[in-house]
mmCIF file of C-alpha atoms in Angstrom:
data_model
loop_
_atom_site.group_PDB
_atom_site.id
_atom_site.type_symbol
_atom_site.label_atom_id
_atom_site.label_comp_id
_atom_site.label_asym_id
_atom_site.label_seq_id
_atom_site.Cartn_x
_atom_site.Cartn_y
_atom_site.Cartn_z
ATOM 1 C CA MET A 26 13.583 10.363 34.134
ATOM 2 C CA GLY A 27 15.993 13.127 33.011
ATOM 3 C CA ASP A 28 18.719 10.550 32.358
ATOM 4 C CA ILE A 29 16.667 8.863 29.577
ATOM 5 C CA PRO A 30 18.207 10.036 26.271
ATOM 6 C CA VAL A 31 15.896 11.725 23.579
ATOM 7 C CA ILE A 32 16.603 11.675 19.966
ATOM 8 C CA ASP A 33 17.125 15.198 18.368
ATOM 9 C CA LEU A 34 14.687 14.980 15.519
ATOM 10 C CA SER A 35 16.260 18.051 13.727
ATOM 11 C CA LYS A 36 19.218 15.845 13.188
ATOM 12 C CA ALA A 37 17.385 12.660 11.888
ATOM 13 C CA PRO A 38 18.847 11.662 8.481
ATOM 14 C CA GLY A 39 16.665 10.910 5.468
ATOM 15 C CA GLU A 40 13.821 13.495 5.572
ATOM 16 C CA ARG A 41 13.469 13.081 1.715
ATOM 17 C CA ALA A 42 15.395 9.684 1.468
ATOM 18 C CA ALA A 43 12.470 8.168 -0.514
ATOM 19 C CA TRP A 44 12.328 10.963 -3.048
ATOM 20 C CA ASP A 45 13.944 9.185 -5.856
ATOM 21 C CA GLN A 46 12.493 11.605 -8.518
ATOM 22 C CA PRO A 47 12.978 15.328 -9.161
ATOM 23 C CA ARG A 48 11.282 17.695 -6.853
ATOM 24 C CA TRP A 49 9.015 19.170 -9.668
ATOM 25 C CA LYS A 50 7.628 15.676 -10.288
ATOM 26 C CA ILE A 51 6.838 14.981 -6.795
ATOM 27 C CA TYR A 52 4.976 18.219 -6.327
ATOM 28 C CA LEU A 53 3.151 17.914 -9.575
ATOM 29 C CA TRP A 54 2.085 14.445 -8.403
ATOM 30 C CA GLY A 55 0.785 15.821 -5.252
ATOM 31 C CA ALA A 56 -1.558 18.178 -7.244
ATOM 32 C CA CYS A 57 -2.613 15.487 -9.613
ATOM 33 C CA GLU A 58 -3.250 13.073 -6.812
ATOM 34 C CA LEU A 59 -5.499 15.522 -5.061
ATOM 35 C CA LEU A 60 -7.538 16.335 -8.320
ATOM 36 C CA PHE A 61 -7.835 12.832 -9.838
ATOM 37 C CA VAL A 62 -7.075 10.052 -7.317
ATOM 38 C CA THR A 63 -7.988 11.160 -3.668
ATOM 39 C CA ASN A 64 -10.873 13.230 -4.876
ATOM 40 C CA ALA A 65 -14.212 11.687 -3.682
ATOM 41 C CA TRP A 66 -16.130 13.491 -6.372
ATOM 42 C CA GLN A 67 -13.900 12.055 -9.177
ATOM 43 C CA ILE A 68 -15.999 8.998 -10.156
ATOM 44 C CA SER A 69 -13.928 7.432 -13.114
ATOM 45 C CA SER A 70 -11.761 4.586 -12.113
ATOM 46 C CA GLY A 71 -10.299 4.728 -15.627
ATOM 47 C CA LEU A 72 -9.244 8.327 -15.294
ATOM 48 C CA ARG A 73 -7.785 7.595 -11.811
ATOM 49 C CA ILE A 74 -5.637 4.789 -13.460
ATOM 50 C CA ARG A 75 -4.582 6.833 -16.306
ATOM 51 C CA VAL A 76 -3.150 9.582 -14.072
ATOM 52 C CA LEU A 77 -1.393 6.978 -11.933
ATOM 53 C CA ARG A 78 0.143 5.329 -15.051
ATOM 54 C CA ALA A 79 1.140 8.825 -16.465
ATOM 55 C CA PHE A 80 3.400 9.096 -13.262
ATOM 56 C CA GLY A 81 4.940 5.541 -13.528
ATOM 57 C CA ALA A 82 2.588 3.236 -11.862
ATOM 58 C CA GLU A 83 2.369 -0.177 -13.355
ATOM 59 C CA ILE A 84 -1.277 -1.115 -13.483
ATOM 60 C CA GLY A 85 -2.650 -4.128 -15.267
ATOM 61 C CA ARG A 86 -5.890 -4.371 -17.305
ATOM 62 C CA GLY A 87 -9.244 -4.410 -15.693
ATOM 63 C CA VAL A 88 -8.191 -2.872 -12.376
ATOM 64 C CA VAL A 89 -10.726 -0.921 -10.361
ATOM 65 C CA PHE A 90 -9.482 2.073 -8.216
ATOM 66 C CA ARG A 91 -12.340 3.494 -6.022
ATOM 67 C CA PRO A 92 -12.329 7.072 -4.847
ATOM 68 C CA ARG A 93 -10.352 8.589 -2.027
ATOM 69 C CA THR A 94 -7.273 6.351 -2.594
ATOM 70 C CA ARG A 95 -3.871 7.824 -1.862
ATOM 71 C CA VAL A 96 -0.642 6.776 -3.446
ATOM 72 C CA LYS A 97 2.637 8.401 -1.997
ATOM 73 C CA PHE A 98 4.803 7.585 -5.077
ATOM 74 C CA PRO A 99 2.995 6.019 -8.116
ATOM 75 C CA TRP A 100 6.359 4.940 -9.655
ATOM 76 C CA LYS A 101 6.747 2.454 -6.780
ATOM 77 C CA LEU A 102 3.353 0.836 -7.232
ATOM 78 C CA HIS A 103 2.836 -2.317 -9.269
ATOM 79 C CA VAL A 104 -0.733 -3.824 -9.501
ATOM 80 C CA GLY A 105 -1.631 -6.905 -11.573
ATOM 81 C CA ASP A 106 -4.628 -7.473 -13.824
ATOM 82 C CA ARG A 107 -8.262 -7.449 -12.551
ATOM 83 C CA SER A 108 -7.381 -6.238 -8.996
ATOM 84 C CA TRP A 109 -9.617 -4.111 -6.998
ATOM 85 C CA VAL A 110 -8.590 -1.236 -4.780
ATOM 86 C CA GLY A 111 -11.323 -0.084 -2.381
ATOM 87 C CA GLU A 112 -12.386 3.319 -1.186
ATOM 88 C CA GLY A 113 -9.881 5.172 1.016
ATOM 89 C CA VAL A 114 -7.003 2.546 0.497
ATOM 90 C CA TRP A 115 -3.690 4.451 1.263
ATOM 91 C CA PHE A 116 -0.509 3.213 -0.441
ATOM 92 C CA HIS A 117 2.258 5.039 1.587
ATOM 93 C CA ASN A 118 4.853 3.449 -0.476
ATOM 94 C CA GLN A 119 8.238 5.022 0.138
ATOM 95 C CA ASP A 120 9.320 1.517 -1.194
ATOM 96 C CA HIS A 121 7.778 -0.572 -3.819
ATOM 97 C CA ILE A 122 4.394 -2.323 -3.270
ATOM 98 C CA HIS A 123 3.848 -5.264 -5.475
ATOM 99 C CA VAL A 124 0.162 -6.425 -5.943
ATOM 100 C CA GLY A 125 -0.571 -9.588 -7.960
ATOM 101 C CA HIS A 126 -3.386 -10.167 -10.246
ATOM 102 C CA ASP A 127 -6.965 -10.660 -8.975
ATOM 103 C CA VAL A 128 -6.159 -9.203 -5.541
ATOM 104 C CA VAL A 129 -8.732 -7.257 -3.374
ATOM 105 C CA ILE A 130 -7.602 -4.558 -1.015
ATOM 106 C CA SER A 131 -10.635 -3.412 0.630
ATOM 107 C CA GLN A 132 -11.839 -0.119 2.235
ATOM 108 C CA GLU A 133 -9.589 2.061 4.342
ATOM 109 C CA THR A 134 -6.653 -0.424 4.373
ATOM 110 C CA PHE A 135 -3.283 1.344 5.039
ATOM 111 C CA LEU A 136 -0.197 -0.114 3.464
ATOM 112 C CA THR A 137 3.243 1.543 4.475
ATOM 113 C CA THR A 138 6.583 0.589 3.495
ATOM 114 C CA GLY A 139 8.467 3.052 5.763
ATOM 115 C CA SER A 140 9.433 3.244 9.306
ATOM 116 C CA HIS A 141 12.230 4.591 11.413
ATOM 117 C CA ALA A 142 15.432 3.573 13.175
ATOM 118 C CA HIS A 143 13.824 4.335 16.589
ATOM 119 C CA ARG A 144 16.768 3.172 18.732
ATOM 120 C CA ARG A 145 19.400 5.151 16.837
ATOM 121 C CA ASP A 146 18.748 8.381 14.904
ATOM 122 C CA MET A 147 15.105 7.948 13.520
ATOM 123 C CA ALA A 148 16.669 7.398 10.018
ATOM 124 C CA LEU A 149 14.145 6.260 7.426
ATOM 125 C CA ILE A 150 14.086 2.600 6.839
ATOM 126 C CA THR A 151 12.042 1.142 3.994
ATOM 127 C CA ARG A 152 10.993 -2.420 3.050
ATOM 128 C CA PRO A 153 8.717 -3.549 0.115
ATOM 129 C CA ILE A 154 5.348 -5.100 0.486
ATOM 130 C CA HIS A 155 4.361 -8.188 -1.724
ATOM 131 C CA ILE A 156 0.744 -9.435 -2.062
ATOM 132 C CA GLU A 157 0.419 -12.429 -4.209
ATOM 133 C CA ALA A 158 -2.290 -13.252 -6.801
ATOM 134 C CA GLY A 159 -5.841 -13.968 -5.421
ATOM 135 C CA ALA A 160 -5.246 -12.492 -1.941
ATOM 136 C CA TRP A 161 -7.815 -10.526 -0.185
ATOM 137 C CA VAL A 162 -6.801 -7.824 2.427
ATOM 138 C CA THR A 163 -10.131 -7.006 3.953
ATOM 139 C CA SER A 164 -11.302 -3.612 5.252
ATOM 140 C CA ARG A 165 -9.251 -1.353 7.685
ATOM 141 C CA CYS A 166 -6.095 -3.434 7.976
ATOM 142 C CA ILE A 167 -2.548 -2.217 8.233
ATOM 143 C CA VAL A 168 0.133 -3.885 6.135
ATOM 144 C CA LEU A 169 3.614 -2.946 7.186
ATOM 145 C CA GLY A 170 6.868 -2.981 5.153
ATOM 146 C CA GLY A 171 8.526 -6.377 4.617
ATOM 147 C CA ALA A 172 4.983 -8.169 4.679
ATOM 148 C CA HIS A 173 4.562 -11.028 2.238
ATOM 149 C CA ILE A 174 0.948 -12.147 1.737
ATOM 150 C CA GLY A 175 0.712 -15.429 0.023
ATOM 151 C CA ARG A 176 -1.524 -16.610 -2.963
ATOM 152 C CA SER A 177 -5.161 -16.532 -2.205
ATOM 153 C CA ALA A 178 -4.478 -15.810 1.394
ATOM 154 C CA LEU A 179 -7.212 -13.794 3.286
ATOM 155 C CA ILE A 180 -6.504 -11.153 5.990
ATOM 156 C CA ARG A 181 -9.413 -10.507 8.329
ATOM 157 C CA PRO A 182 -10.784 -6.865 9.014
ATOM 158 C CA LEU A 183 -8.704 -4.549 11.385
ATOM 159 C CA SER A 184 -5.636 -6.820 11.243
ATOM 160 C CA VAL A 185 -1.975 -5.706 11.455
ATOM 161 C CA VAL A 186 0.133 -7.605 8.931
ATOM 162 C CA ASP A 187 3.792 -7.166 10.139
ATOM 163 C CA ALA A 188 7.118 -8.148 8.292
ATOM 164 C CA ARG A 189 6.210 -11.727 8.041
ATOM 165 C CA ALA A 190 5.046 -14.240 5.358
ATOM 166 C CA VAL A 191 1.454 -15.178 5.476
ATOM 167 C CA PRO A 192 1.121 -18.732 3.820
ATOM 168 C CA PRO A 193 -0.848 -19.120 0.692
ATOM 169 C CA GLY A 194 -4.469 -20.351 0.896
ATOM 170 C CA GLU A 195 -4.909 -19.481 4.642
ATOM 171 C CA VAL A 196 -7.012 -16.978 6.582
ATOM 172 C CA TRP A 197 -5.022 -14.824 9.174
ATOM 173 C CA GLY A 198 -6.197 -12.137 11.484
ATOM 174 C CA GLY A 199 -5.768 -10.017 14.476
ATOM 175 C CA ASN A 200 -3.192 -8.014 16.308
ATOM 176 C CA PRO A 201 -0.830 -9.807 16.835
ATOM 177 C CA MET A 202 -1.593 -11.847 13.768
ATOM 178 C CA ALA A 203 -2.687 -15.515 14.116
ATOM 179 C CA PHE A 204 -3.792 -18.370 11.701
ATOM 180 C CA VAL A 205 -7.580 -18.620 11.674
ATOM 181 C CA GLU A 206 -8.357 -21.528 9.316
ATOM 182 C CA PRO A 207 -7.700 -22.517 5.581
ATOM 183 C CA ARG A 208 -9.331 -20.257 3.058
ATOM 184 C CA GLY A 209 -10.713 -23.024 0.758
ATOM 185 C CA VAL A 210 -10.947 -21.160 -2.448
ATOM 186 C CA ASP A 211 -13.169 -23.088 -5.004
ATOM 187 C CA ALA A 212 -10.917 -24.759 -7.629
ATOM 188 C CA ARG A 213 -13.558 -23.938 -10.382
ATOM 189 C CA PHE A 214 -12.543 -20.301 -10.165
ATOM 190 C CA PRO A 215 -8.780 -20.334 -10.291
ATOM 191 C CA ALA A 216 -6.760 -17.022 -9.960
#
C-alpha cells in the first residue's frame, strides 16, 4: 500500500481561486450572510433578498427566500421572477448558478459548482449550474456543477444531479439519476 501516491494538499493550487472580489467584500459578505440570510430568526424574505442584491445577486421580482439559506458568493447567483428557495438551501456557488423564473428549489437542497482535480493536484475546478423556468428541484437533492435542468423538469427528493442535461418536462430521480415519467404540467398554467 505504501507505493500508492498521495497528493500533498499543502501544494494544491487554487485555495482562493473562486475569490473574484476583494477580500474585504468577501469577509463583509460572510458577516451579512450570517446576520440576514442564514439566520433562522430573520423572518423577512424581502430583507434577505435586499441584502443579497446589495452584494450583487441578480434576483427577480416576487422571489421568496426562506430562512437558513446559504450563498457562497451572491455576485454569482441569478434567480428569475417568482422563484421559491426553500429553507436550508445552500448555493455553494464558486461559479455561476442560473435559476429561471417560476423555479422551486426545496428544503435542504445543496447546489455546488466546485470540485477538484482529484487525479492530479486537487486544483479547484468549477462549472456553472443552469435550472430552466418552471423546474422543481425537490427536497434534499444535490445538484453538481455542469448540471442543466430543463424547463418544467422535476427532480425527485434525495436525487443527485450530475453534469448532465435533464430534458424539459420530465421527472428524473435517484442516484444514479434515471428517467421516471413525463411531468405533464397543465397547459392552463404556463410558466
